[in-house]
Amino acid sequence: METREISKAVIARLPRYYRYLGELMESGVDRISSNELSRRMNVTASQIRQDLNNFGGFGQQGYGYNIKYLYSEIAKILGIDRQHNLIIIGSGNLGQALANYANFEKRGFLIKGMFDINPRLIGLVVRGIEIRGVEDLETFIKENEVQMAALTIPKTKAPEIADRLVNAGIKGIWNFAHVDLQVPDDVVVENVHLSESLMRLSYRVCNIQEEKKKKRS
Amino acid sequence: METREISKAVIARLPRYYRYLGELMESGVDRISSNELSRRMNVTASQIRQDLNNFGGFGQQGYGYNIKYLYSEIAKILGIDRQHNLIIIGSGNLGQALANYANFEKRGFLIKGMFDINPRLIGLVVRGIEIRGVEDLETFIKENEVQMAALTIPKTKAPEIADRLVNAGIKGIWNFAHVDLQVPDDVVVENVHLSESLMRLSYRVCNIQEEKKKKRS
């Protein structure tokens, strides 16, 4: 299949399709209609048809989608059909939580190393991965062909470490530090700002209450 | 200030404004122009003026925004000017990482309790919070007026626990389990699906490489 231009909005929805298709495969389902997928995913069937038509019209009328094929096509587009070598910088609770997600490996993300500056953590082993000091960072990245790094360190340290990562050849930073990193054009940063997510939850909870108050009065 | 209709897109940007304004306050800055804020946040000045005009035109020509005022107005809108009682269900690495974020408390999110089903974790104390068994969940929520719960448990357990939370009166679920929860209309779910975030990173890293290949050929 040749790669087409797929809109950003569709790309953003692909991981969710991927998850549902994976669960269907696990439960032994081969084919699914857009209507059935619509019911499960709580998305309109026409949205599903529009989205999945991007991958060539392999949903046939009365026949449904071939789950395995769709799953593998989405994997190719997301780049999770190949191996990505990943390191985790910051081996506290959050870094260890990431290291313990076996699911990442199933999707091709191989955690090659963990790093920290805390001498009490250095030398500990998490799921077979030894925690190292950050002085070894550059050598380790080169020797292990690491492309991606998760940053689970305080925001004060993050910009300096990000610069070192970029200079050592890292192409993707999964940034949990609560700061916007400045990187060159050929490096991408995917932010996970947990406190912003919590504020969105707060906003939505408060607005439900406002709406209920209005309804009552 | 009366509450106006503010678009979803603006709301989604507010936590980031809040973070920058908070950092400016911490470094002792009182006022800032839209141009200066634009430079720092890497957003156009006209976007900033449009967004912040939603809160009444308190950016004055040649005078700039009153940071403290803006900060507190945004806090009101996000609902972080008041206290929210929160519990964490799932006290593994991720749950403990959340419990250790002192910043959440600064924003009014008070972690009242932690829960787990693992007997080896029950009884442990994380930052002064004792980990309890889930059998106490309903009583605890009522006695402590808990409104929000973070779910850091495997996806297989999440739907059942979510039902119990909803029945016990929880209004907001901060869901880290990799499953879409079904809740009534007066309950909100804010998802943090880490593996979907990692797939987006993968997609973006792969596409940078594609683009570079195209440029070279």
CSV table of C-alpha atoms in Angstrom, one decimal, chain A:
chain,number,residue,atom,x,y,z
A,1,MET,CA,0.0,0.0,0.0
A,2,GLU,CA,1.3,3.4,-0.9
A,3,THR,CA,1.4,6.0,1.7
A,4,ARG,CA,-1.3,8.7,1.1
A,5,GLU,CA,-1.7,12.0,2.8
A,6,ILE,CA,-3.8,11.3,5.9
A,7,SER,CA,-5.2,14.2,7.9
A,8,LYS,CA,-3.9,14.9,11.4
A,9,ALA,CA,-7.3,14.3,12.9
A,10,VAL,CA,-7.4,10.8,11.4
A,11,ILE,CA,-3.9,10.1,12.6
A,12,ALA,CA,-4.9,11.2,16.1
A,13,ARG,CA,-7.7,8.7,16.1
A,14,LEU,CA,-5.7,5.7,14.8
A,15,PRO,CA,-4.3,4.5,18.1
A,16,ARG,CA,-7.8,4.1,19.4
A,17,TYR,CA,-8.8,2.1,16.3
A,18,TYR,CA,-5.6,0.1,16.8
A,19,ARG,CA,-6.6,-0.7,20.4
A,20,TYR,CA,-10.1,-1.8,19.5
A,21,LEU,CA,-8.9,-3.9,16.6
A,22,GLY,CA,-6.3,-5.5,18.8
A,23,GLU,CA,-8.9,-6.4,21.4
A,24,LEU,CA,-11.1,-7.9,18.7
A,25,MET,CA,-8.2,-10.0,17.4
A,26,GLU,CA,-7.4,-11.2,20.9
A,27,SER,CA,-11.0,-12.4,21.3
A,28,GLY,CA,-10.8,-14.3,18.0
A,29,VAL,CA,-12.9,-12.0,15.8
A,30,ASP,CA,-11.8,-11.9,12.1
A,31,ARG,CA,-14.2,-9.4,10.6
A,32,ILE,CA,-16.3,-6.5,11.8
A,33,SER,CA,-18.9,-4.2,10.1
A,34,SER,CA,-18.6,-0.5,10.5
A,35,ASN,CA,-21.9,-0.6,12.3
A,36,GLU,CA,-20.7,-3.0,14.9
A,37,LEU,CA,-17.4,-1.1,15.3
A,38,SER,CA,-19.4,2.1,15.6
A,39,ARG,CA,-21.5,0.6,18.5
A,40,ARG,CA,-18.4,-0.6,20.3
A,41,MET,CA,-16.3,2.5,19.9
A,42,ASN,CA,-19.2,5.0,20.3
A,43,VAL,CA,-18.3,6.8,17.1
A,44,THR,CA,-20.7,7.1,14.1
A,45,ALA,CA,-20.4,4.4,11.4
A,46,SER,CA,-19.9,7.1,8.8
A,47,GLN,CA,-17.0,8.5,10.7
A,48,ILE,CA,-15.5,5.0,10.8
A,49,ARG,CA,-16.0,4.5,7.1
A,50,GLN,CA,-14.5,7.8,6.3
A,51,ASP,CA,-11.5,7.2,8.5
A,52,LEU,CA,-10.8,3.7,7.4
A,53,ASN,CA,-11.3,4.5,3.7
A,54,ASN,CA,-8.0,6.3,4.0
A,55,PHE,CA,-6.3,2.9,3.9
A,56,GLY,CA,-7.9,1.7,0.7
A,57,GLY,CA,-11.5,0.6,0.5
A,58,PHE,CA,-11.1,-2.7,2.2
A,59,GLY,CA,-14.4,-2.6,4.0
A,60,GLN,CA,-16.7,-4.5,1.7
A,61,GLN,CA,-20.5,-4.1,1.7
A,62,GLY,CA,-22.0,-6.9,3.8
A,63,TYR,CA,-18.6,-8.4,4.5
A,64,GLY,CA,-17.0,-5.9,6.9
A,65,TYR,CA,-13.4,-5.1,7.6
A,66,ASN,CA,-10.7,-7.7,7.7
A,67,ILE,CA,-9.5,-6.9,11.3
A,68,LYS,CA,-6.0,-8.4,10.9
A,69,TYR,CA,-5.3,-6.6,7.7
A,70,LEU,CA,-6.5,-3.3,9.1
A,71,TYR,CA,-4.6,-3.8,12.3
A,72,SER,CA,-1.4,-4.3,10.4
A,73,GLU,CA,-1.9,-1.4,8.0
A,74,ILE,CA,-2.5,0.9,11.0
A,75,ALA,CA,0.6,-0.4,12.7
A,76,LYS,CA,2.6,0.4,9.5
A,77,ILE,CA,1.3,4.0,9.4
A,78,LEU,CA,2.0,4.5,13.1
A,79,GLY,CA,5.4,3.0,12.7
A,80,ILE,CA,4.8,0.4,15.3
A,81,ASP,CA,5.5,-2.5,12.9
A,82,ARG,CA,9.2,-2.0,13.5
A,83,GLN,CA,11.4,-1.8,16.6
A,84,HIS,CA,12.1,1.5,18.4
A,85,ASN,CA,14.8,1.6,21.0
A,86,LEU,CA,13.8,3.7,23.9
A,87,ILE,CA,15.5,4.9,27.1
A,88,ILE,CA,13.9,6.4,30.2
A,89,ILE,CA,15.6,9.3,31.9
A,90,GLY,CA,14.4,9.7,35.4
A,91,SER,CA,13.9,6.4,37.2
A,92,GLY,CA,11.6,7.4,40.0
A,93,ASN,CA,8.0,6.1,40.3
A,94,LEU,CA,6.9,7.4,37.0
A,95,GLY,CA,10.0,6.1,35.1
A,96,GLN,CA,9.6,2.8,36.8
A,97,ALA,CA,5.9,2.7,35.9
A,98,LEU,CA,6.8,3.2,32.2
A,99,ALA,CA,9.5,0.5,32.4
A,100,ASN,CA,6.9,-1.9,33.8
A,101,TYR,CA,4.4,-1.5,31.0
A,102,ALA,CA,5.0,-4.8,29.1
A,103,ASN,CA,2.5,-3.5,26.4
A,104,PHE,CA,5.1,-1.1,25.1
A,105,GLU,CA,7.3,-3.9,24.1
A,106,LYS,CA,4.5,-5.7,22.3
A,107,ARG,CA,4.2,-2.6,20.1
A,108,GLY,CA,7.9,-2.5,19.3
A,109,PHE,CA,9.1,-0.1,21.9
A,110,LEU,CA,12.1,-1.7,23.5
A,111,ILE,CA,13.3,-0.1,26.7
A,112,LYS,CA,17.1,-0.3,26.3
A,113,GLY,CA,18.1,1.6,29.4
A,114,MET,CA,17.1,3.6,32.4
A,115,PHE,CA,19.0,6.6,33.8
A,116,ASP,CA,18.9,8.7,36.9
A,117,ILE,CA,21.1,11.1,38.9
A,118,ASN,CA,20.1,9.8,42.3
A,119,PRO,CA,22.9,7.5,43.6
A,120,ARG,CA,20.4,5.5,45.6
A,121,LEU,CA,18.7,4.5,42.4
A,122,ILE,CA,21.8,3.9,40.2
A,123,GLY,CA,22.5,0.2,40.0
A,124,LEU,CA,19.0,-0.9,40.8
A,125,VAL,CA,17.4,-3.2,38.3
A,126,VAL,CA,13.8,-2.8,37.0
A,127,ARG,CA,12.4,-5.6,34.9
A,128,GLY,CA,15.9,-6.6,33.9
A,129,ILE,CA,17.0,-3.0,33.1
A,130,GLU,CA,19.8,-1.6,35.2
A,131,ILE,CA,19.5,2.1,36.2
A,132,ARG,CA,22.6,4.0,35.1
A,133,GLY,CA,24.0,7.4,35.9
A,134,VAL,CA,23.4,10.2,33.3
A,135,GLU,CA,27.2,10.5,32.6
A,136,ASP,CA,26.9,7.5,30.4
A,137,LEU,CA,24.0,8.9,28.4
A,138,GLU,CA,25.8,9.8,25.1
A,139,THR,CA,27.8,6.6,24.8
A,140,PHE,CA,24.8,4.5,25.6
A,141,ILE,CA,22.6,6.2,23.0
A,142,LYS,CA,25.2,5.6,20.3
A,143,GLU,CA,26.1,2.0,21.2
A,144,ASN,CA,22.4,1.0,21.5
A,145,GLU,CA,21.0,2.9,18.5
A,146,VAL,CA,18.5,4.6,20.7
A,147,GLN,CA,16.0,6.8,18.9
A,148,MET,CA,13.6,7.8,21.6
A,149,ALA,CA,13.8,9.0,25.2
A,150,ALA,CA,11.1,9.3,27.8
A,151,LEU,CA,11.9,12.3,30.1
A,152,THR,CA,10.4,11.7,33.6
A,153,ILE,CA,12.6,14.3,35.5
A,154,PRO,CA,11.8,17.6,37.1
A,155,LYS,CA,11.2,20.5,34.8
A,156,THR,CA,14.3,22.3,36.0
A,157,LYS,CA,16.6,19.6,34.7
A,158,ALA,CA,14.7,18.8,31.5
A,159,PRO,CA,16.0,21.4,29.1
A,160,GLU,CA,19.6,20.5,29.7
A,161,ILE,CA,19.0,16.8,29.4
A,162,ALA,CA,17.0,17.4,26.2
A,163,ASP,CA,19.9,19.3,24.7
A,164,ARG,CA,22.2,16.4,25.4
A,165,LEU,CA,19.7,13.9,24.0
A,166,VAL,CA,19.4,15.9,20.8
A,167,ASN,CA,23.2,16.2,20.4
A,168,ALA,CA,23.5,12.5,20.9
A,169,GLY,CA,21.1,11.8,18.1
A,170,ILE,CA,17.7,11.2,19.8
A,171,LYS,CA,14.8,11.8,17.3
A,172,GLY,CA,11.8,11.7,19.6
A,173,ILE,CA,11.3,12.9,23.2
A,174,TRP,CA,8.4,11.7,25.2
A,175,ASN,CA,8.3,14.6,27.6
A,176,PHE,CA,6.6,14.2,31.0
A,177,ALA,CA,8.5,17.2,32.5
A,178,HIS,CA,6.2,20.2,32.9
A,179,VAL,CA,8.1,22.5,30.5
A,180,ASP,CA,8.1,23.2,26.8
A,181,LEU,CA,11.3,21.9,25.3
A,182,GLN,CA,13.1,23.7,22.5
A,183,VAL,CA,14.4,21.2,19.9
A,184,PRO,CA,15.6,21.4,16.3
A,185,ASP,CA,13.1,20.8,13.4
A,186,ASP,CA,14.2,17.2,12.9
A,187,VAL,CA,13.4,16.2,16.5
A,188,VAL,CA,9.8,15.7,17.8
A,189,VAL,CA,8.5,16.2,21.3
A,190,GLU,CA,5.3,14.5,22.5
A,191,ASN,CA,4.2,16.0,25.7
A,192,VAL,CA,2.3,14.3,28.5
A,193,HIS,CA,1.5,17.2,30.9
A,194,LEU,CA,-0.3,15.4,33.7
A,195,SER,CA,-1.2,18.5,35.7
A,196,GLU,CA,-2.8,20.1,32.6
A,197,SER,CA,-4.9,16.9,32.2
A,198,LEU,CA,-6.0,17.2,35.8
A,199,MET,CA,-7.0,20.8,35.2
A,200,ARG,CA,-9.1,19.8,32.3
A,201,LEU,CA,-10.8,17.3,34.5
A,202,SER,CA,-11.4,19.9,37.1
A,203,TYR,CA,-12.9,22.3,34.5
A,204,ARG,CA,-15.2,19.6,33.2
A,205,VAL,CA,-16.3,18.5,36.7
A,206,CYS,CA,-17.0,22.2,37.7
A,207,ASN,CA,-19.0,22.7,34.5
A,208,ILE,CA,-21.2,19.7,35.1
A,209,GLN,CA,-22.1,21.2,38.4
A,210,GLU,CA,-22.8,24.6,36.9
A,211,GLU,CA,-25.1,23.0,34.3
A,212,LYS,CA,-26.9,21.1,37.0
A,213,LYS,CA,-27.4,24.3,39.0
A,214,LYS,CA,-28.8,26.0,36.0
A,215,LYS,CA,-31.2,23.2,35.4
A,216,ARG,CA,-32.4,23.2,39.0
A,217,SER,CA,-33.0,27.0,39.2
